Amino acid sequence: MKIFETNSTPNGRRVRMFLAEKGIDMEYVQVDIVGGENISPEFLAKNPGGRIPVLELDNGSYISETVSICRYFEELDPANTPLMGSNPEEKARIDMWQRLVEFNLMMNVGFCFRNVTGYFKDRETPVKEWGEVCGEQAMKFYDVLEHQLSQNEFIAGDSFSIADITAICAIDFARVMKLNPGEQHSNIQRWRDAVSARPSASA
Amino acid sequence: MKIFETNSTPNGRRVRMFLAEKGIDMEYVQVDIVGGENISPEFLAKNPGGRIPVLELDNGSYISETVSICRYFEELDPANTPLMGSNPEEKARIDMWQRLVEFNLMMNVGFCFRNVTGYFKDRETPVKEWGEVCGEQAMKFYDVLEHQLSQNEFIAGDSFSIADITAICAIDFARVMKLNPGEQHSNIQRWRDAVSARPSASA
């Protein structure tokens, strides 16, 4: 098994952090996304979406999508450090928070970055005004996250989960666009210090 | 248990279709999203994201996010008509295709609708140019889907899954914006006829 990824990207980091929490060793193959290696015919055969990371299984098939790769390892050995829940309600709640953070923070920060900077303008049409709208939406979501973290140690409840991984990777990446939590978000800061101190945070 | 939803929306239909496939009866409570009921304080207490559908559990807690609601019922009784896979690789592959369809088709169609028509302009800033970019992206994804369906009966392989539900709900909704598959997409048409004939399609 190996994972094709780009070390500097938030989605690459999400998978590395997930596997580090579970203590799973992995071979990582770097993909040059700025040079367009991910939209080459060879790579599109692995993942028609043209995105990293991509997991290559020993049987030769490929799994793309960050969360789906994580799900594969979670299902392979559910008792090893569960990060996606252990019963139906917990699984649904963690999935819900993972998605709320992914859509409202990670995706908005990503759209802001790509549309405001035009980072991938060789392959997509950046719309600056949309990027600015998304930046505002990301900032608004910090209030939702602050409220949740004022009542819970971690984002989806009492235990560290994939929702925390998505959130720390999104927030750390958001610095690039200066979309940072403010002083009023003291619970986000408390949570961020704790999550950043985990060994997996530097995976 | 009950589900707060809006009958005319693609996300409401996704959950109804999923539960119909499993033969699960449910109480559905209609939410007036055009009138803004979903962004009222009462509704935001159920779902801070302000989106439908939302599942109310008998213990008084709430699960939002279409896929997370589906996951709850899948995990509650995994042997009853599995729609999210039965082993780690199948679960990851179905999750991957569900996400590929959700991000590249459902989300692009939704962004196109909201940003081109300004349907929710009382509560968000529509950016028409972005809506047009998303419409083009949705159309491009039909080629990916056509290729996949030229090699598989259903989107994630041999069996009907949640990926097919996301896709049929996205494609049927895409008609509103005239983002339809073309004559060159004969496998999508073959698949669409088959999926539309299932009793759950009219749930």
PDB file of N, CA, C and O in Angstrom, chain A residues 153-195:
ATOM      1  N   GLU A 153     -15.038  19.156  25.078  1.00  0.00           N
ATOM      2  CA  GLU A 153     -13.571  19.199  25.045  1.00  0.00           C
ATOM      3  C   GLU A 153     -13.072  19.155  23.606  1.00  0.00           C
ATOM      4  O   GLU A 153     -12.171  19.889  23.216  1.00  0.00           O
ATOM      5  N   PHE A 154     -13.697  18.274  22.815  1.00  0.00           N
ATOM      6  CA  PHE A 154     -13.316  18.163  21.403  1.00  0.00           C
ATOM      7  C   PHE A 154     -14.525  18.514  20.536  1.00  0.00           C
ATOM      8  O   PHE A 154     -15.639  18.680  21.041  1.00  0.00           O
ATOM      9  N   ILE A 155     -14.320  18.597  19.237  1.00  0.00           N
ATOM     10  CA  ILE A 155     -15.379  19.154  18.381  1.00  0.00           C
ATOM     11  C   ILE A 155     -16.634  18.292  18.358  1.00  0.00           C
ATOM     12  O   ILE A 155     -17.744  18.806  18.371  1.00  0.00           O
ATOM     13  N   ALA A 156     -16.469  16.970  18.341  1.00  0.00           N
ATOM     14  CA  ALA A 156     -17.660  16.118  18.275  1.00  0.00           C
ATOM     15  C   ALA A 156     -18.031  15.527  19.632  1.00  0.00           C
ATOM     16  O   ALA A 156     -18.857  14.627  19.717  1.00  0.00           O
ATOM     17  N   GLY A 157     -17.429  16.027  20.710  1.00  0.00           N
ATOM     18  CA  GLY A 157     -17.787  15.519  22.033  1.00  0.00           C
ATOM     19  C   GLY A 157     -16.581  15.325  22.936  1.00  0.00           C
ATOM     20  O   GLY A 157     -15.639  16.113  22.931  1.00  0.00           O
ATOM     21  N   ASP A 158     -16.596  14.219  23.703  1.00  0.00           N
ATOM     22  CA  ASP A 158     -15.571  13.983  24.716  1.00  0.00           C
ATOM     23  C   ASP A 158     -14.261  13.459  24.164  1.00  0.00           C
ATOM     24  O   ASP A 158     -13.237  13.504  24.855  1.00  0.00           O
ATOM     25  N   SER A 159     -14.293  12.881  22.961  1.00  0.00           N
ATOM     26  CA  SER A 159     -13.040  12.292  22.486  1.00  0.00           C
ATOM     27  C   SER A 159     -12.569  12.925  21.183  1.00  0.00           C
ATOM     28  O   SER A 159     -13.364  13.434  20.381  1.00  0.00           O
ATOM     29  N   PHE A 160     -11.267  12.866  21.007  1.00  0.00           N
ATOM     30  CA  PHE A 160     -10.617  13.335  19.789  1.00  0.00           C
ATOM     31  C   PHE A 160     -11.123  12.494  18.615  1.00  0.00           C
ATOM     32  O   PHE A 160     -11.233  11.274  18.720  1.00  0.00           O
ATOM     33  N   SER A 161     -11.427  13.159  17.497  1.00  0.00           N
ATOM     34  CA  SER A 161     -11.969  12.437  16.345  1.00  0.00           C
ATOM     35  C   SER A 161     -11.488  13.061  15.038  1.00  0.00           C
ATOM     36  O   SER A 161     -10.772  14.079  15.031  1.00  0.00           O
ATOM     37  N   ILE A 162     -11.913  12.467  13.951  1.00  0.00           N
ATOM     38  CA  ILE A 162     -11.573  12.985  12.622  1.00  0.00           C
ATOM     39  C   ILE A 162     -12.074  14.425  12.437  1.00  0.00           C
ATOM     40  O   ILE A 162     -11.485  15.189  11.660  1.00  0.00           O
ATOM     41  N   ALA A 163     -13.114  14.817  13.162  1.00  0.00           N
ATOM     42  CA  ALA A 163     -13.599  16.210  13.052  1.00  0.00           C
ATOM     43  C   ALA A 163     -12.531  17.185  13.541  1.00  0.00           C
ATOM     44  O   ALA A 163     -12.357  18.278  12.982  1.00  0.00           O
ATOM     45  N   ASP A 164     -11.791  16.792  14.604  1.00  0.00           N
ATOM     46  CA  ASP A 164     -10.705  17.641  15.100  1.00  0.00           C
ATOM     47  C   ASP A 164      -9.567  17.722  14.088  1.00  0.00           C
ATOM     48  O   ASP A 164      -8.938  18.767  13.932  1.00  0.00           O
ATOM     49  N   ILE A 165      -9.304  16.618  13.411  1.00  0.00           N
ATOM     50  CA  ILE A 165      -8.233  16.611  12.402  1.00  0.00           C
ATOM     51  C   ILE A 165      -8.590  17.553  11.258  1.00  0.00           C
ATOM     52  O   ILE A 165      -7.776  18.381  10.826  1.00  0.00           O
ATOM     53  N   THR A 166      -9.824  17.450  10.758  1.00  0.00           N
ATOM     54  CA  THR A 166     -10.248  18.353   9.675  1.00  0.00           C
ATOM     55  C   THR A 166     -10.128  19.804  10.130  1.00  0.00           C
ATOM     56  O   THR A 166      -9.636  20.668   9.395  1.00  0.00           O
ATOM     57  N   ALA A 167     -10.560  20.068  11.361  1.00  0.00           N
ATOM     58  CA  ALA A 167     -10.570  21.454  11.845  1.00  0.00           C
ATOM     59  C   ALA A 167      -9.163  22.019  12.022  1.00  0.00           C
ATOM     60  O   ALA A 167      -8.887  23.152  11.603  1.00  0.00           O
ATOM     61  N   ILE A 168      -8.249  21.250  12.629  1.00  0.00           N
ATOM     62  CA  ILE A 168      -6.900  21.810  12.868  1.00  0.00           C
ATOM     63  C   ILE A 168      -6.194  22.031  11.524  1.00  0.00           C
ATOM     64  O   ILE A 168      -5.487  23.036  11.342  1.00  0.00           O
ATOM     65  N   CYS A 169      -6.396  21.122  10.584  1.00  0.00           N
ATOM     66  CA  CYS A 169      -5.752  21.284   9.268  1.00  0.00           C
ATOM     67  C   CYS A 169      -6.341  22.495   8.529  1.00  0.00           C
ATOM     68  O   CYS A 169      -5.618  23.224   7.847  1.00  0.00           O
ATOM     69  N   ALA A 170      -7.633  22.724   8.668  1.00  0.00           N
ATOM     70  CA  ALA A 170      -8.266  23.883   8.023  1.00  0.00           C
ATOM     71  C   ALA A 170      -7.799  25.184   8.668  1.00  0.00           C
ATOM     72  O   ALA A 170      -7.436  26.141   7.978  1.00  0.00           O
ATOM     73  N   ILE A 171      -7.798  25.217  10.001  1.00  0.00           N
ATOM     74  CA  ILE A 171      -7.443  26.465  10.709  1.00  0.00           C
ATOM     75  C   ILE A 171      -5.970  26.814  10.478  1.00  0.00           C
ATOM     76  O   ILE A 171      -5.628  27.972  10.249  1.00  0.00           O
ATOM     77  N   ASP A 172      -5.106  25.812  10.526  1.00  0.00           N
ATOM     78  CA  ASP A 172      -3.675  26.096  10.299  1.00  0.00           C
ATOM     79  C   ASP A 172      -3.447  26.582   8.864  1.00  0.00           C
ATOM     80  O   ASP A 172      -2.637  27.483   8.629  1.00  0.00           O
ATOM     81  N   PHE A 173      -4.195  26.007   7.914  1.00  0.00           N
ATOM     82  CA  PHE A 173      -4.062  26.449   6.514  1.00  0.00           C
ATOM     83  C   PHE A 173      -4.654  27.853   6.330  1.00  0.00           C
ATOM     84  O   PHE A 173      -4.173  28.638   5.503  1.00  0.00           O
ATOM     85  N   ALA A 174      -5.695  28.175   7.104  1.00  0.00           N
ATOM     86  CA  ALA A 174      -6.390  29.467   6.956  1.00  0.00           C
ATOM     87  C   ALA A 174      -5.479  30.662   7.241  1.00  0.00           C
ATOM     88  O   ALA A 174      -5.750  31.779   6.783  1.00  0.00           O
ATOM     89  N   ARG A 175      -4.385  30.419   7.977  1.00  0.00           N
ATOM     90  CA  ARG A 175      -3.403  31.488   8.248  1.00  0.00           C
ATOM     91  C   ARG A 175      -2.919  32.135   6.963  1.00  0.00           C
ATOM     92  O   ARG A 175      -2.655  33.337   6.920  1.00  0.00           O
ATOM     93  N   VAL A 176      -2.755  31.331   5.912  1.00  0.00           N
ATOM     94  CA  VAL A 176      -2.266  31.832   4.622  1.00  0.00           C
ATOM     95  C   VAL A 176      -3.137  32.989   4.124  1.00  0.00           C
ATOM     96  O   VAL A 176      -2.644  33.942   3.517  1.00  0.00           O
ATOM     97  N   MET A 177      -4.448  32.894   4.397  1.00  0.00           N
ATOM     98  CA  MET A 177      -5.379  33.935   3.936  1.00  0.00           C
ATOM     99  C   MET A 177      -5.753  34.885   5.087  1.00  0.00           C
ATOM    100  O   MET A 177      -6.703  35.659   4.970  1.00  0.00           O
ATOM    101  N   LYS A 178      -5.014  34.788   6.199  1.00  0.00           N
ATOM    102  CA  LYS A 178      -5.285  35.610   7.405  1.00  0.00           C
ATOM    103  C   LYS A 178      -6.719  35.419   7.918  1.00  0.00           C
ATOM    104  O   LYS A 178      -7.336  36.347   8.440  1.00  0.00           O
ATOM    105  N   LEU A 179      -7.252  34.222   7.752  1.00  0.00           N
ATOM    106  CA  LEU A 179      -8.596  33.915   8.261  1.00  0.00           C
ATOM    107  C   LEU A 179      -8.451  33.216   9.611  1.00  0.00           C
ATOM    108  O   LEU A 179      -8.677  32.013   9.740  1.00  0.00           O
ATOM    109  N   ASN A 180      -8.029  33.983  10.625  1.00  0.00           N
ATOM    110  CA  ASN A 180      -7.700  33.394  11.913  1.00  0.00           C
ATOM    111  C   ASN A 180      -8.824  33.585  12.931  1.00  0.00           C
ATOM    112  O   ASN A 180      -9.539  34.586  12.880  1.00  0.00           O
ATOM    113  N   PRO A 181      -8.980  32.633  13.878  1.00  0.00           N
ATOM    114  CA  PRO A 181      -9.916  32.870  14.982  1.00  0.00           C
ATOM    115  C   PRO A 181      -9.463  34.120  15.750  1.00  0.00           C
ATOM    116  O   PRO A 181      -8.272  34.456  15.750  1.00  0.00           O
ATOM    117  N   GLY A 182     -10.422  34.795  16.392  1.00  0.00           N
ATOM    118  CA  GLY A 182     -10.091  36.031  17.109  1.00  0.00           C
ATOM    119  C   GLY A 182      -9.934  35.821  18.606  1.00  0.00           C
ATOM    120  O   GLY A 182     -10.057  34.700  19.108  1.00  0.00           O
ATOM    121  N   GLU A 183      -9.691  36.902  19.334  1.00  0.00           N
ATOM    122  CA  GLU A 183      -9.519  36.809  20.799  1.00  0.00           C
ATOM    123  C   GLU A 183     -10.795  36.344  21.483  1.00  0.00           C
ATOM    124  O   GLU A 183     -10.747  35.781  22.582  1.00  0.00           O
ATOM    125  N   GLN A 184     -11.940  36.615  20.851  1.00  0.00           N
ATOM    126  CA  GLN A 184     -13.221  36.183  21.433  1.00  0.00           C
ATOM    127  C   GLN A 184     -13.418  34.674  21.352  1.00  0.00           C
ATOM    128  O   GLN A 184     -14.325  34.133  21.957  1.00  0.00           O
ATOM    129  N   HIS A 185     -12.539  34.003  20.600  1.00  0.00           N
ATOM    130  CA  HIS A 185     -12.670  32.551  20.429  1.00  0.00           C
ATOM    131  C   HIS A 185     -11.705  31.813  21.361  1.00  0.00           C
ATOM    132  O   HIS A 185     -10.840  31.068  20.919  1.00  0.00           O
ATOM    133  N   SER A 186     -11.877  32.028  22.666  1.00  0.00           N
ATOM    134  CA  SER A 186     -10.915  31.480  23.631  1.00  0.00           C
ATOM    135  C   SER A 186     -10.986  29.956  23.705  1.00  0.00           C
ATOM    136  O   SER A 186      -9.980  29.302  23.980  1.00  0.00           O
ATOM    137  N   ASN A 187     -12.160  29.391  23.459  1.00  0.00           N
ATOM    138  CA  ASN A 187     -12.253  27.923  23.503  1.00  0.00           C
ATOM    139  C   ASN A 187     -11.611  27.277  22.282  1.00  0.00           C
ATOM    140  O   ASN A 187     -11.035  26.188  22.382  1.00  0.00           O
ATOM    141  N   ILE A 188     -11.702  27.958  21.142  1.00  0.00           N
ATOM    142  CA  ILE A 188     -10.971  27.446  19.974  1.00  0.00           C
ATOM    143  C   ILE A 188      -9.477  27.466  20.282  1.00  0.00           C
ATOM    144  O   ILE A 188      -8.750  26.507  19.983  1.00  0.00           O
ATOM    145  N   GLN A 189      -9.009  28.531  20.917  1.00  0.00           N
ATOM    146  CA  GLN A 189      -7.578  28.627  21.222  1.00  0.00           C
ATOM    147  C   GLN A 189      -7.150  27.533  22.201  1.00  0.00           C
ATOM    148  O   GLN A 189      -6.114  26.887  21.998  1.00  0.00           O
ATOM    149  N   ARG A 190      -7.954  27.289  23.232  1.00  0.00           N
ATOM    150  CA  ARG A 190      -7.680  26.214  24.202  1.00  0.00           C
ATOM    151  C   ARG A 190      -7.584  24.862  23.489  1.00  0.00           C
ATOM    152  O   ARG A 190      -6.644  24.089  23.664  1.00  0.00           O
ATOM    153  N   TRP A 191      -8.558  24.603  22.633  1.00  0.00           N
ATOM    154  CA  TRP A 191      -8.599  23.347  21.865  1.00  0.00           C
ATOM    155  C   TRP A 191      -7.403  23.276  20.894  1.00  0.00           C
ATOM    156  O   TRP A 191      -6.758  22.231  20.763  1.00  0.00           O
ATOM    157  N   ARG A 192      -7.108  24.410  20.237  1.00  0.00           N
ATOM    158  CA  ARG A 192      -6.023  24.413  19.244  1.00  0.00           C
ATOM    159  C   ARG A 192      -4.677  24.102  19.899  1.00  0.00           C
ATOM    160  O   ARG A 192      -3.875  23.341  19.345  1.00  0.00           O
ATOM    161  N   ASP A 193      -4.417  24.674  21.076  1.00  0.00           N
ATOM    162  CA  ASP A 193      -3.171  24.394  21.798  1.00  0.00           C
ATOM    163  C   ASP A 193      -3.072  22.901  22.119  1.00  0.00           C
ATOM    164  O   ASP A 193      -2.013  22.291  21.958  1.00  0.00           O
ATOM    165  N   ALA A 194      -4.195  22.331  22.582  1.00  0.00           N
ATOM    166  CA  ALA A 194      -4.190  20.915  22.972  1.00  0.00           C
ATOM    167  C   ALA A 194      -3.964  20.012  21.759  1.00  0.00           C
ATOM    168  O   ALA A 194      -3.157  19.077  21.806  1.00  0.00           O
ATOM    169  N   VAL A 195      -4.658  20.293  20.664  1.00  0.00           N
ATOM    170  CA  VAL A 195      -4.538  19.438  19.473  1.00  0.00           C
ATOM    171  C   VAL A 195      -3.152  19.596  18.843  1.00  0.00           C
ATOM    172  O   VAL A 195      -2.539  18.620  18.401  1.00  0.00           O
TER     173      VAL A 195
END
